[in-house]
Coordinates of C-alpha atoms and ligand atoms in Angstrom, one line a residue:
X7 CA -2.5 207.7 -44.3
X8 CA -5.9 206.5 -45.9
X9 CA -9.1 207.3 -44.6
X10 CA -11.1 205.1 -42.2
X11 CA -14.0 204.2 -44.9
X12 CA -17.4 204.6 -43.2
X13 CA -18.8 204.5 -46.8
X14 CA -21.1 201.8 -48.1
X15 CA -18.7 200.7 -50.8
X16 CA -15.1 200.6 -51.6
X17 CA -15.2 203.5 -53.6
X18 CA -15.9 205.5 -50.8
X19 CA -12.2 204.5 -49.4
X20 CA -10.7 205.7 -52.5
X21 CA -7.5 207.6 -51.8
X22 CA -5.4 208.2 -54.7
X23 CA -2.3 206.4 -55.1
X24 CA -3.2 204.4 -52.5
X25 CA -2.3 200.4 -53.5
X26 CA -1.6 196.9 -52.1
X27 CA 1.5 195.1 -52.2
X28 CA 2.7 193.4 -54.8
X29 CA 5.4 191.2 -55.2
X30 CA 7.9 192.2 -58.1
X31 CA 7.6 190.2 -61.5
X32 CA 9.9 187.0 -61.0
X33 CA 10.0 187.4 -65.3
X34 CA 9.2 183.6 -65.2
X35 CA 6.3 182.6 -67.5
X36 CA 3.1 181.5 -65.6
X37 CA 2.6 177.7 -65.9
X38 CA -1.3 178.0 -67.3
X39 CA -0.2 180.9 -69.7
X40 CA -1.9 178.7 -72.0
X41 CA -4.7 180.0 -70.3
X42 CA -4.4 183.6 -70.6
X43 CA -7.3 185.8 -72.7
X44 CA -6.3 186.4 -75.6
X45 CA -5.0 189.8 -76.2
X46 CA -7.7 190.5 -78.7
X47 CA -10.3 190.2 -76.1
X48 CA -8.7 192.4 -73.0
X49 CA -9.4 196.2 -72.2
X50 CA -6.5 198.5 -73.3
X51 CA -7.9 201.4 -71.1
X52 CA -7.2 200.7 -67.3
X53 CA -10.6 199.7 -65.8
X54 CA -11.7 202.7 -63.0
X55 CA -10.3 200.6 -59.7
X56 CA -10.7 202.1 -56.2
X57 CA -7.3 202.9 -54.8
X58 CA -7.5 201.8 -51.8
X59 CA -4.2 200.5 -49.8
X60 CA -4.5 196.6 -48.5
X61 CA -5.2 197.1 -44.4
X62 CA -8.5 199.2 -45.6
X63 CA -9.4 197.2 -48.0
X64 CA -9.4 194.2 -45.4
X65 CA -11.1 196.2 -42.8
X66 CA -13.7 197.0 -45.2
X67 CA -14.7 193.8 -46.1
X68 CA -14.4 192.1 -42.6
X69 CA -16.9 195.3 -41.3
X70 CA -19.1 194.4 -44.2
X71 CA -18.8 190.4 -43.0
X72 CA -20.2 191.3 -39.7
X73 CA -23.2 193.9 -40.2
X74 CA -25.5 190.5 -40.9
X75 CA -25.8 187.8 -39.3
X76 CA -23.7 184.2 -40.0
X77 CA -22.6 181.1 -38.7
X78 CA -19.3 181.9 -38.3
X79 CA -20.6 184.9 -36.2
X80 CA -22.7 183.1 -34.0
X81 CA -25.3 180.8 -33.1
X82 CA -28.0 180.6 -36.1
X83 CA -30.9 178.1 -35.2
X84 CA -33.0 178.4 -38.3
X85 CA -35.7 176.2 -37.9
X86 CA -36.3 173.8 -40.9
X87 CA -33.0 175.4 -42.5
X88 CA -30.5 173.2 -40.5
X89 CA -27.9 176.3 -40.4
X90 CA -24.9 174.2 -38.9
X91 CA -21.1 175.7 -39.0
X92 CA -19.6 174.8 -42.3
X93 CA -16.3 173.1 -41.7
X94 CA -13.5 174.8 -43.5
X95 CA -11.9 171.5 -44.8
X96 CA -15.0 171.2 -47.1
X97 CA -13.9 175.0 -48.9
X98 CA -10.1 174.1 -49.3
X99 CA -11.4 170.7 -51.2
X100 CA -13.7 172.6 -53.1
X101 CA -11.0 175.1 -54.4
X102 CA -8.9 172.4 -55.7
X103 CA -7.5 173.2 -59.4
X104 CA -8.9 170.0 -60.2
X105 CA -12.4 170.6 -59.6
X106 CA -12.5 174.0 -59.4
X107 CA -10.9 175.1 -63.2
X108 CA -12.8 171.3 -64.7
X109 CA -14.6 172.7 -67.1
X110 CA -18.0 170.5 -67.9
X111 CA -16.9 169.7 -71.3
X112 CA -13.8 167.8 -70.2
X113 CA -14.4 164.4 -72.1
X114 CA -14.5 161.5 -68.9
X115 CA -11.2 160.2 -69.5
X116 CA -9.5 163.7 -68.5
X117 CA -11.8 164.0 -65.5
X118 CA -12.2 160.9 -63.7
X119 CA -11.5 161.8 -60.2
X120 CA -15.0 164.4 -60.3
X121 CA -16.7 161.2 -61.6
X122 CA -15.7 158.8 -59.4
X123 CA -16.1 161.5 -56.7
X124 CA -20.1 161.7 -57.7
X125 CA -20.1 157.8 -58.5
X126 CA -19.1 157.6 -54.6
X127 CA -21.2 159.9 -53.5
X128 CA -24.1 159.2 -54.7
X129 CA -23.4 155.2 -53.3
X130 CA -22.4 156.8 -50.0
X131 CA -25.5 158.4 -50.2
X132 CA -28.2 155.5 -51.2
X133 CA -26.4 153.5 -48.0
X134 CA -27.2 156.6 -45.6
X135 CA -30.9 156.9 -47.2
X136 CA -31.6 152.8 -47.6
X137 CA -32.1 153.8 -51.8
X138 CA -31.7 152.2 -55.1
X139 CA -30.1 154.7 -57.2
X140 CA -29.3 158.7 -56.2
X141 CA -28.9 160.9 -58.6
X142 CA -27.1 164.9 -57.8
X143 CA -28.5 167.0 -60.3
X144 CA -30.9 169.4 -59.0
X145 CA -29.6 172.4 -57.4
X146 CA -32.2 172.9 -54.3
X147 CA -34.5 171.2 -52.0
X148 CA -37.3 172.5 -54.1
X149 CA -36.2 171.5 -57.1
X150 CA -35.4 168.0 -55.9
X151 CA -39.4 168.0 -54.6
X152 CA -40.2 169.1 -58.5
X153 CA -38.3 165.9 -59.6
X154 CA -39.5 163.6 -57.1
X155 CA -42.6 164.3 -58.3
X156 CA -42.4 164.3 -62.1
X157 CA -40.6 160.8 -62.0
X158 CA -44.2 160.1 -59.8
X159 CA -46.1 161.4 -62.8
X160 CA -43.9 159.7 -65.5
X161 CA -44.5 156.5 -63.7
X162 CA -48.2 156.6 -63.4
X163 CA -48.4 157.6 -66.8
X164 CA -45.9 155.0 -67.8
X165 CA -48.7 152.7 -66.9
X166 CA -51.4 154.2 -69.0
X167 CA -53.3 155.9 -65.2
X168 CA -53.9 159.9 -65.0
X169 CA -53.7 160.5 -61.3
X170 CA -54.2 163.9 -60.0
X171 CA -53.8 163.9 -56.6
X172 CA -50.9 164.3 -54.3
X173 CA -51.5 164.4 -50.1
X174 CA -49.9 166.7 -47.9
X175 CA -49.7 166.9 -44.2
X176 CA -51.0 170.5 -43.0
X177 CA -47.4 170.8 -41.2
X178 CA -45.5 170.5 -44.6
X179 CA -43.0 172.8 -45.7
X180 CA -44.1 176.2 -48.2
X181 CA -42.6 174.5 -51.2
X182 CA -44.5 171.1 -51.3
X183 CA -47.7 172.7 -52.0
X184 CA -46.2 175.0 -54.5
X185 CA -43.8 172.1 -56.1
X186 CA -46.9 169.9 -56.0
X187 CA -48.9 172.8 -58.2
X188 CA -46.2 172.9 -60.4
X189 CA -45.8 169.5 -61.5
X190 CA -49.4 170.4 -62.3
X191 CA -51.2 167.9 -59.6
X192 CA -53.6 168.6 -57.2
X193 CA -52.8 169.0 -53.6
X194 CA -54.6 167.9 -51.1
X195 CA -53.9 168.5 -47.6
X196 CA -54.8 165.8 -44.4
X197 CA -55.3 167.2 -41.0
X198 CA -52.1 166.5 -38.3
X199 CA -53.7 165.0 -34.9
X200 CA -53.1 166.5 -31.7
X201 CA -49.8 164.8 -31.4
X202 CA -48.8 166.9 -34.7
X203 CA -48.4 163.4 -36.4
X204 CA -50.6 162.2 -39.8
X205 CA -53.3 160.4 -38.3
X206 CA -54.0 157.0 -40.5
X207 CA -57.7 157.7 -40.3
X208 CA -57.7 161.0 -41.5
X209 CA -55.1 159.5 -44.2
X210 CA -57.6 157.0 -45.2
X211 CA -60.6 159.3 -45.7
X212 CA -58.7 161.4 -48.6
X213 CA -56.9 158.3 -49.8
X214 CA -58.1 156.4 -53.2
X215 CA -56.9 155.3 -57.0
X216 CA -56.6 159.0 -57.6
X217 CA -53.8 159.8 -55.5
X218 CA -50.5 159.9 -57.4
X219 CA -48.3 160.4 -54.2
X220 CA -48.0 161.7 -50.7
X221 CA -45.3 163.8 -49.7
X222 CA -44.5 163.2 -46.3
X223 CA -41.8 164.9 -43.9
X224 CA -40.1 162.8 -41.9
X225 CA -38.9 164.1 -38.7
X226 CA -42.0 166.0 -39.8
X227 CA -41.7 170.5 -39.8
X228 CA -43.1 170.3 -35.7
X229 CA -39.5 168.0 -34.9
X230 CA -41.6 165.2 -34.4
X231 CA -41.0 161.5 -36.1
X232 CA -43.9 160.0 -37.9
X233 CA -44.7 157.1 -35.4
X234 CA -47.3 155.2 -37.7
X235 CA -44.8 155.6 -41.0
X236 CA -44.7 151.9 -41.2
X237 CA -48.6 152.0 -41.4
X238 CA -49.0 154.9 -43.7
X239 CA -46.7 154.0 -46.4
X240 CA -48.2 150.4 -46.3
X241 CA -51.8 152.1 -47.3
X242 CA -50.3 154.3 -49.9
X243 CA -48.9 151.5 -51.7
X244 CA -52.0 149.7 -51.3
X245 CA -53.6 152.1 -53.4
X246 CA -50.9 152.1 -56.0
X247 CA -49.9 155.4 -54.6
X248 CA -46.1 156.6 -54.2
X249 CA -44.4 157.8 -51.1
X250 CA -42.2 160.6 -51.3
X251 CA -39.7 161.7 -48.5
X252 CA -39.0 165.3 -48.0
X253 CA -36.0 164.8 -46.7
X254 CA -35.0 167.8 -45.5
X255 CA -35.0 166.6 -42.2
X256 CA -32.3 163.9 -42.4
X257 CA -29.7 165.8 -40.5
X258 CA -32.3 163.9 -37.4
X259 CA -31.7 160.5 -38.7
X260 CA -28.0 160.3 -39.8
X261 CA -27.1 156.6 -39.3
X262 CA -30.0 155.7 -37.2
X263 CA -32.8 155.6 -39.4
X264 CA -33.2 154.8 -43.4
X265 CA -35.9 156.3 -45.3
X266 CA -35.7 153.5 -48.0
X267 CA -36.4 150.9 -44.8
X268 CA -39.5 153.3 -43.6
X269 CA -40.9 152.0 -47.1
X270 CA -40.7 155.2 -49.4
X271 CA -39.9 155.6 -53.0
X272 CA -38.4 158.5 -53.7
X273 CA -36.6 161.0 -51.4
X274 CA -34.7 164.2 -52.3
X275 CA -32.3 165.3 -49.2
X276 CA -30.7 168.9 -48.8
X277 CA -26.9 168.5 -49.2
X278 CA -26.7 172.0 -48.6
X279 CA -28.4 171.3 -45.2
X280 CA -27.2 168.0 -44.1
X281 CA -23.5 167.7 -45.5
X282 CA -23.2 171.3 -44.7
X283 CA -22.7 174.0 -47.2
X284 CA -23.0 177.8 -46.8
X285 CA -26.8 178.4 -48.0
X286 CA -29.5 180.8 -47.3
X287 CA -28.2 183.3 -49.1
X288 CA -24.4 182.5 -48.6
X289 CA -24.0 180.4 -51.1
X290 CA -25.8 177.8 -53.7
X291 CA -27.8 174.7 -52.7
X292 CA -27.9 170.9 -54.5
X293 CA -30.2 168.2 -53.4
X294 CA -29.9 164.7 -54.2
X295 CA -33.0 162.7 -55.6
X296 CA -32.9 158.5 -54.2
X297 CA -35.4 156.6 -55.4
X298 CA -36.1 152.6 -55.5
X299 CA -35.5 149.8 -58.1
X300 CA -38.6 150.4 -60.1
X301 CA -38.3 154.5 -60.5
X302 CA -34.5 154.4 -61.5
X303 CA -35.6 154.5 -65.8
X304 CA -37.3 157.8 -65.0
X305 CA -34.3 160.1 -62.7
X306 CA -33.0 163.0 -64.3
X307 CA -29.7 162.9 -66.5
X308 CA -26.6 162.6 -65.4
X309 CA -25.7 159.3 -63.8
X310 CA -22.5 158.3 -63.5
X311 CA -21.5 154.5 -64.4
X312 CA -18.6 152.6 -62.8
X313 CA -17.0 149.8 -65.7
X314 CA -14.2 147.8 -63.2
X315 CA -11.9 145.9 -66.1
X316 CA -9.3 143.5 -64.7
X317 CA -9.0 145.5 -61.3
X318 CA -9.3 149.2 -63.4
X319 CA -12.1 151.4 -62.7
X320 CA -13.5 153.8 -65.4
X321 CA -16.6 156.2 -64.5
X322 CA -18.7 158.3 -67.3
X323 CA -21.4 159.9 -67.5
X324 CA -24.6 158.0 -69.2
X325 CA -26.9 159.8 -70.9
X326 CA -30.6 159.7 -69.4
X327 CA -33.0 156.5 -71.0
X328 CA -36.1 156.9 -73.0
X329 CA -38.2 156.9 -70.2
X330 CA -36.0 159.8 -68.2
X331 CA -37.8 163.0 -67.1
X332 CA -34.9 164.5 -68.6
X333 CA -32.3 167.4 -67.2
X334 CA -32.9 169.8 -64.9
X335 CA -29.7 171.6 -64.4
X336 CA -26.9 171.9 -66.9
X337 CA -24.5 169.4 -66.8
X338 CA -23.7 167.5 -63.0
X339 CA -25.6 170.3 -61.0
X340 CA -23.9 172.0 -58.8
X341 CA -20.6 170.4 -58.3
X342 CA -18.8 172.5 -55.9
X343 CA -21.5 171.6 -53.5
X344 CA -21.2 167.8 -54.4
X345 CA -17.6 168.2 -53.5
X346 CA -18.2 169.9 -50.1
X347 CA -20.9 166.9 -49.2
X348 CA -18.5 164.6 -50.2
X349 CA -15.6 165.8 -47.7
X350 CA -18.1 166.0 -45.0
X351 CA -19.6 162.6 -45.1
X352 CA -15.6 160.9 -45.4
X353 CA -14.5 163.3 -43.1
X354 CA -16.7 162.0 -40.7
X355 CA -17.6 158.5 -41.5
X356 CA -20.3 156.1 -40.2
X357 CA -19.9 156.8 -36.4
X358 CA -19.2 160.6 -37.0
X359 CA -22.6 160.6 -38.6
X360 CA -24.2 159.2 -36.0
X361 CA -23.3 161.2 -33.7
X362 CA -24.4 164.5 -35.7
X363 CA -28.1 163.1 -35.7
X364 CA -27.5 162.4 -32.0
X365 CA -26.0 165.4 -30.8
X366 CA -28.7 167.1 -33.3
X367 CA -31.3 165.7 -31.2
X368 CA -29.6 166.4 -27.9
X369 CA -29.0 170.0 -28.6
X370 CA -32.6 170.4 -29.5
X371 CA -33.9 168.5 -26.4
X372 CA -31.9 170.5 -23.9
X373 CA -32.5 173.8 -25.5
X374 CA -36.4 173.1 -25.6
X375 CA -36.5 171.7 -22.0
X376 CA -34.5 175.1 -20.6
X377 CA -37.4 177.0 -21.9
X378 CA -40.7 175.4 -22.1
X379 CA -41.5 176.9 -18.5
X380 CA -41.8 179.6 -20.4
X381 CA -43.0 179.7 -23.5
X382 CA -45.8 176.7 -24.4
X383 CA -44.6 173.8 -26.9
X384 CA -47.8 172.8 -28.1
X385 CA -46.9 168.8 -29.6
X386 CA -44.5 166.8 -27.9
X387 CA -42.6 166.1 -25.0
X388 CA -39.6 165.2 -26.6
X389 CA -38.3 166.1 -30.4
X390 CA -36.1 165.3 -33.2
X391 CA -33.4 167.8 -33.9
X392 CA -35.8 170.7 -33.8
X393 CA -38.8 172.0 -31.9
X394 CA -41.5 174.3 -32.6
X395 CA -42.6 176.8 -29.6
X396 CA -45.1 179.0 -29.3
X397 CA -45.7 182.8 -28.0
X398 CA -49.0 182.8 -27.4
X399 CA -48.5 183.5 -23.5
X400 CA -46.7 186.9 -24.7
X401 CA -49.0 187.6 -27.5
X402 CA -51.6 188.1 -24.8
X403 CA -48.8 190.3 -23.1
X404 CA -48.9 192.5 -26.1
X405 CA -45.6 190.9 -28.2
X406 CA -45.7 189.3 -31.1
X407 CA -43.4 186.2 -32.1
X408 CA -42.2 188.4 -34.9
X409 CA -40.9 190.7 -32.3
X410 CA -39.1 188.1 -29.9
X411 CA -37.1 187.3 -33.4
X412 CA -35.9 190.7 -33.6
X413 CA -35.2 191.2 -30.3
X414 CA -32.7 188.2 -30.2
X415 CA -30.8 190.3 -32.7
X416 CA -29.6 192.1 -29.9
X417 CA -28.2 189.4 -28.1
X418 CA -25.9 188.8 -31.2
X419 CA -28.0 185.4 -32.1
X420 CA -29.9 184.8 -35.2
X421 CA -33.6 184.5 -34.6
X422 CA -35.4 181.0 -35.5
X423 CA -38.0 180.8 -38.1
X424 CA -41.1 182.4 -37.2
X425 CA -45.0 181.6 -38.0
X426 CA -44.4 178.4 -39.9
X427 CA -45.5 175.5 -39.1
X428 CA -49.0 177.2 -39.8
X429 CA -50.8 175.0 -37.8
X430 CA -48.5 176.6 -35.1
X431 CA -49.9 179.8 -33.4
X432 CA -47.1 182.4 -32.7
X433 CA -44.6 179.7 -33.6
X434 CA -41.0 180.0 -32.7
X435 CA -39.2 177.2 -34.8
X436 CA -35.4 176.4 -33.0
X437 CA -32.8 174.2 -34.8
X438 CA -29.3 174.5 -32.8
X439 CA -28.4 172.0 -34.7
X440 CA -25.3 169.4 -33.4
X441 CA -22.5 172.5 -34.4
X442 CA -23.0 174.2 -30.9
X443 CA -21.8 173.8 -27.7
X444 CA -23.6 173.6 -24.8
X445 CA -22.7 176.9 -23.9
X446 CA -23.9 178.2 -27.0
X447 CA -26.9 176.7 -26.6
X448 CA -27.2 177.9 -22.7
X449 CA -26.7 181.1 -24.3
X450 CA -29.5 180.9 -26.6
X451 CA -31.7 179.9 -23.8
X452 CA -31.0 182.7 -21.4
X453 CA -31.7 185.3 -24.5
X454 CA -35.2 183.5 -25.2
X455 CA -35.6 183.6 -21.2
X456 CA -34.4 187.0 -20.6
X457 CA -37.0 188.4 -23.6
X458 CA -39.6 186.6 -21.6
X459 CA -38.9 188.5 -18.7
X460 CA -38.6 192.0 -20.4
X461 CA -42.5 190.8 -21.7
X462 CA -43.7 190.9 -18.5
X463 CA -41.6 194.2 -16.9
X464 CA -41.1 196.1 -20.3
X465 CA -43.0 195.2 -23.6
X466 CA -42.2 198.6 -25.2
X467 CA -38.4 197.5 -24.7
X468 CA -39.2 193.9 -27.3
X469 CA -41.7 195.8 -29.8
X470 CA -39.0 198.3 -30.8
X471 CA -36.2 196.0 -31.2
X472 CA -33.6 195.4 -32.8
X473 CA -32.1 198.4 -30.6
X474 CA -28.1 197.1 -31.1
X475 CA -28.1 195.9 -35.1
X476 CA -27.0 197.9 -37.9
X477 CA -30.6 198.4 -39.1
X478 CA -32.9 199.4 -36.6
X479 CA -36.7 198.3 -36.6
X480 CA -38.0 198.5 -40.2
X481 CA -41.6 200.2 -40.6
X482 CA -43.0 196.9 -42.3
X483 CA -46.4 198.2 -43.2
X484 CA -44.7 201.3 -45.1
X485 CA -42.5 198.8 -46.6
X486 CA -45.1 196.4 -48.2
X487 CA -47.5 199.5 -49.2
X488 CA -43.6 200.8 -50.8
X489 CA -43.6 197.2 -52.8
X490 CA -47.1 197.7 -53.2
X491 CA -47.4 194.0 -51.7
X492 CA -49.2 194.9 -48.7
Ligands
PLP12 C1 -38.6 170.6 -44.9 C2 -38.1 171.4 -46.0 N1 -38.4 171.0 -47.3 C3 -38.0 171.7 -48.4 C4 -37.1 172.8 -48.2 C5 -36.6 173.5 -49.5 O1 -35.2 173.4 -49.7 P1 -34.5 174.6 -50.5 O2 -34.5 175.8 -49.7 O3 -33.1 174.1 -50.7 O4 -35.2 174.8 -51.8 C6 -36.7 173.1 -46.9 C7 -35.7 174.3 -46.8 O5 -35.2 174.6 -45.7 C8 -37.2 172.4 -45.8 O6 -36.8 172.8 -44.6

């Protein structure tokens, strides 16, 4: 009988002559033995396998599976990473031979079901975002903020004007400011009000003909939606400005709201996040970059045309105009992730959409109402699809918000995003996100309670959690002076 493998790897199960089953050799020809390596290129000496027979082989990896956390493990309310269950469907359609062995070569006329699947998609998704054009090349969120803003550089400089300035609320996301650096502008950061909303006065004292853009997130990082949006993209524009949507956030907004109708230019959205997609470390990301009429000459490469010739449709690929900011990924982008977003947004349609923003926004709403007795939430009564609390009650109690995190470990949930916004003391940053029950989300809400509680009887108990997860409290100052980042 094998051993149980407590090891790290599966070389620690080895036990010779240990093997799987295998079916016997049916002696009939594989249908893509066209595809085999040639012999030329393939090892002659066997490679040095574990031997490990197939029940510990499956028990290792499913232990592995569950020593971090996931969202097929439980609930995972990431704040600002929208970590909602990825439905299965989308992995089956994304394993089909026809997408998955296309190789990116394939001339158009051998591949036109991945074109018209990306032609689609992109129209599905300028309907759902109220754009001209959408383009799926770039392969994250920050990425797609990197070519939002270099098709707002081409265009300023397209007519003849050098502007160096690009506006940021002081709620935004990490990597605006650092996307904005590296399209090489200058960011400049306006102060939220004490709703947690861009206040158009405070907008208007930093705006003038040097800004190139404003990056604006809309539900904004605190949950909340930009009430004066109207308003603020009407004095952008005014000063020849463009307004770009972070649109991160859209997972709020599904068939209720369009960015393009809110008046920006140029949006980038998340598939990853919104038509969910494993992420975060489970998997790659893609974003989408939408942008109106008069920024379509300068998208990235690889757009895909529809030709319609007495009732038959051909797609292809066009390659990117003079005026293009050129490619940022090889080929399509990430096109696995393309299909997933694809199978989501049919699976679900217009009404199914809907009701993920709406059930979004519920979910965060009940969750934030079963606690805020408890911990303070500084802006707003009501949110969006997520909320931003804050410890400060138990910092004065002697924990941390970094601490209530890890101490959630132990109830088997993930903990949300911590610190961030900035302008959030102690923040606690909850996305349920519309994938969990109620009884999830009750669940979630009797953890964050019961912590509070321990606060007050047993602080020690919080500060030296995680006590149940496979890696106990990490020393983090011995860690950073390790890295020598401290
Ligand atoms: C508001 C916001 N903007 C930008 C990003 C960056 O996206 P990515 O992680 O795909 O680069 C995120 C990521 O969660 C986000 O929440």
């Amino acid at each position: 009988m094998a051993a149980a493998n407590k090891g790290t790897t599966i070389f620690d199960a080895t036990t010779p002559g240990a093997k799987g089953v295998m079916a016997p050799d049916p002696g009939v020809p594989e249908p893509q033995d066209n595809w085999r390596l040639p012999d030329a290129y393939r090892r002659s000496v066997p490679a040095d396998l574990p031997e490990v027979a197939e029940p510990e082989v499956v028990r290792h990896y499913v232990r592995l599976s569950t020593r971090n956390h996931h969202i097929d493990k439980d609930t995972y309310p990431l704040g600002s990473c929208t970590m909602k269950y990825n439905p299965k469907i989308n992995e089956r359609t994304a394993a089909m031979a026809g997408f998955s062995r296309l190789h990116p070569e394939t001339p158009d006329d051998h591949c036109q079901g991945a074109l018209r699947l990306m032609w689609e998609l992109g129209r599905d998704l300028a309907v759902i975002t109220g754009m001209d054009e959408v383009r799926l090349q770039p392969s994250a969120g920050a990425q797609g903020e990197m070519v939002g803003l270099l098709i707002a550089l081409a265009y300023h400089r397209s007519r003849g004007e050098d502007r160096r300035k690009v506006i940021i609320p002081d709620s935004s996301h990490g990597t605006n400011p650092a996307s904005v650096t590296l399209a090489g502008f200058d960011p400049v950061a306006v102060k939220s009000n004490e709703k947690g909303l861009v206040d158009p006065s405070e907008l208007a004292a930093v705006l003038d003909d040097n800004v190139a853009c404003i990056m604006l997130t809309n539900p904004n990082t605190l949950g909340l939606f930009e009430q004066d949006i109207l308003k603020i993209t009407e004095m952008v524009h005014a000063k020849g400005g463009i307004v770009y949507n972070d649109g991160a956030n859209t997972n709020a907004l599904l068939g209720i709201a369009r960015a393009g109708d809110m008046g920006f230019d140029v949006l980038h959205l998340n598939l990853h996040k919104t038509f969910s997609t494993p992420h975060g470390g489970g998997g790659p990301g893609a974003a989408a970059v939408g942008v109106t009429k008069e920024l379509i000459p300068f998208l990235p490469g690889s757009g895909i045309e529809r030709e319609e010739n007495n009732g038959d449709m051909r797609f292809s690929r066009k390659s990117p105009g003079s005026q293009s900011i050129g490619s940022v990924h090889p080929f399509a982008g990430n096109f696995g992730v393309l299909v997933r977003a694809y199978t989501y947004i049919r699976l679900l349609g217009a009404e199914g959409l809907r009701q993920v923003a709406e059930d979004a926004v519920l979910n965060a709403n009940y969750l934030m109402s079963r606690i805020k007795d408890v911990y303070d939430i500084p802006y707003g009564h009501r949110c969006m699809h997520e909320f931003v609390a804050s410890a400060v009650r138990q910092k004065k109690q002697g924990v941390r918000a970094g601490q209530i995190a890890k101490r959630l470990l132990d109830f088997g949930v993930h903990p949300p995003t911590v610190y961030f916004p900035l302008i959030v003391p102690e923040a606690l940053m909850i996305e349920p996100t519309e994938t969990e029950s109620m009884a999830r989300v009750d669940a979630y809400a009797e953890a964050l309670l019961q912590i509070a509680r321990e606060i007050e009887s047993d602080p020690d108990m919080v500060n030296t959690a995680p006590h149940n997860a496979p890696i106990r409290k990490v020393d983090e100052a011995r860690a950073a002076r390790d890295l020598d980042v401290g």
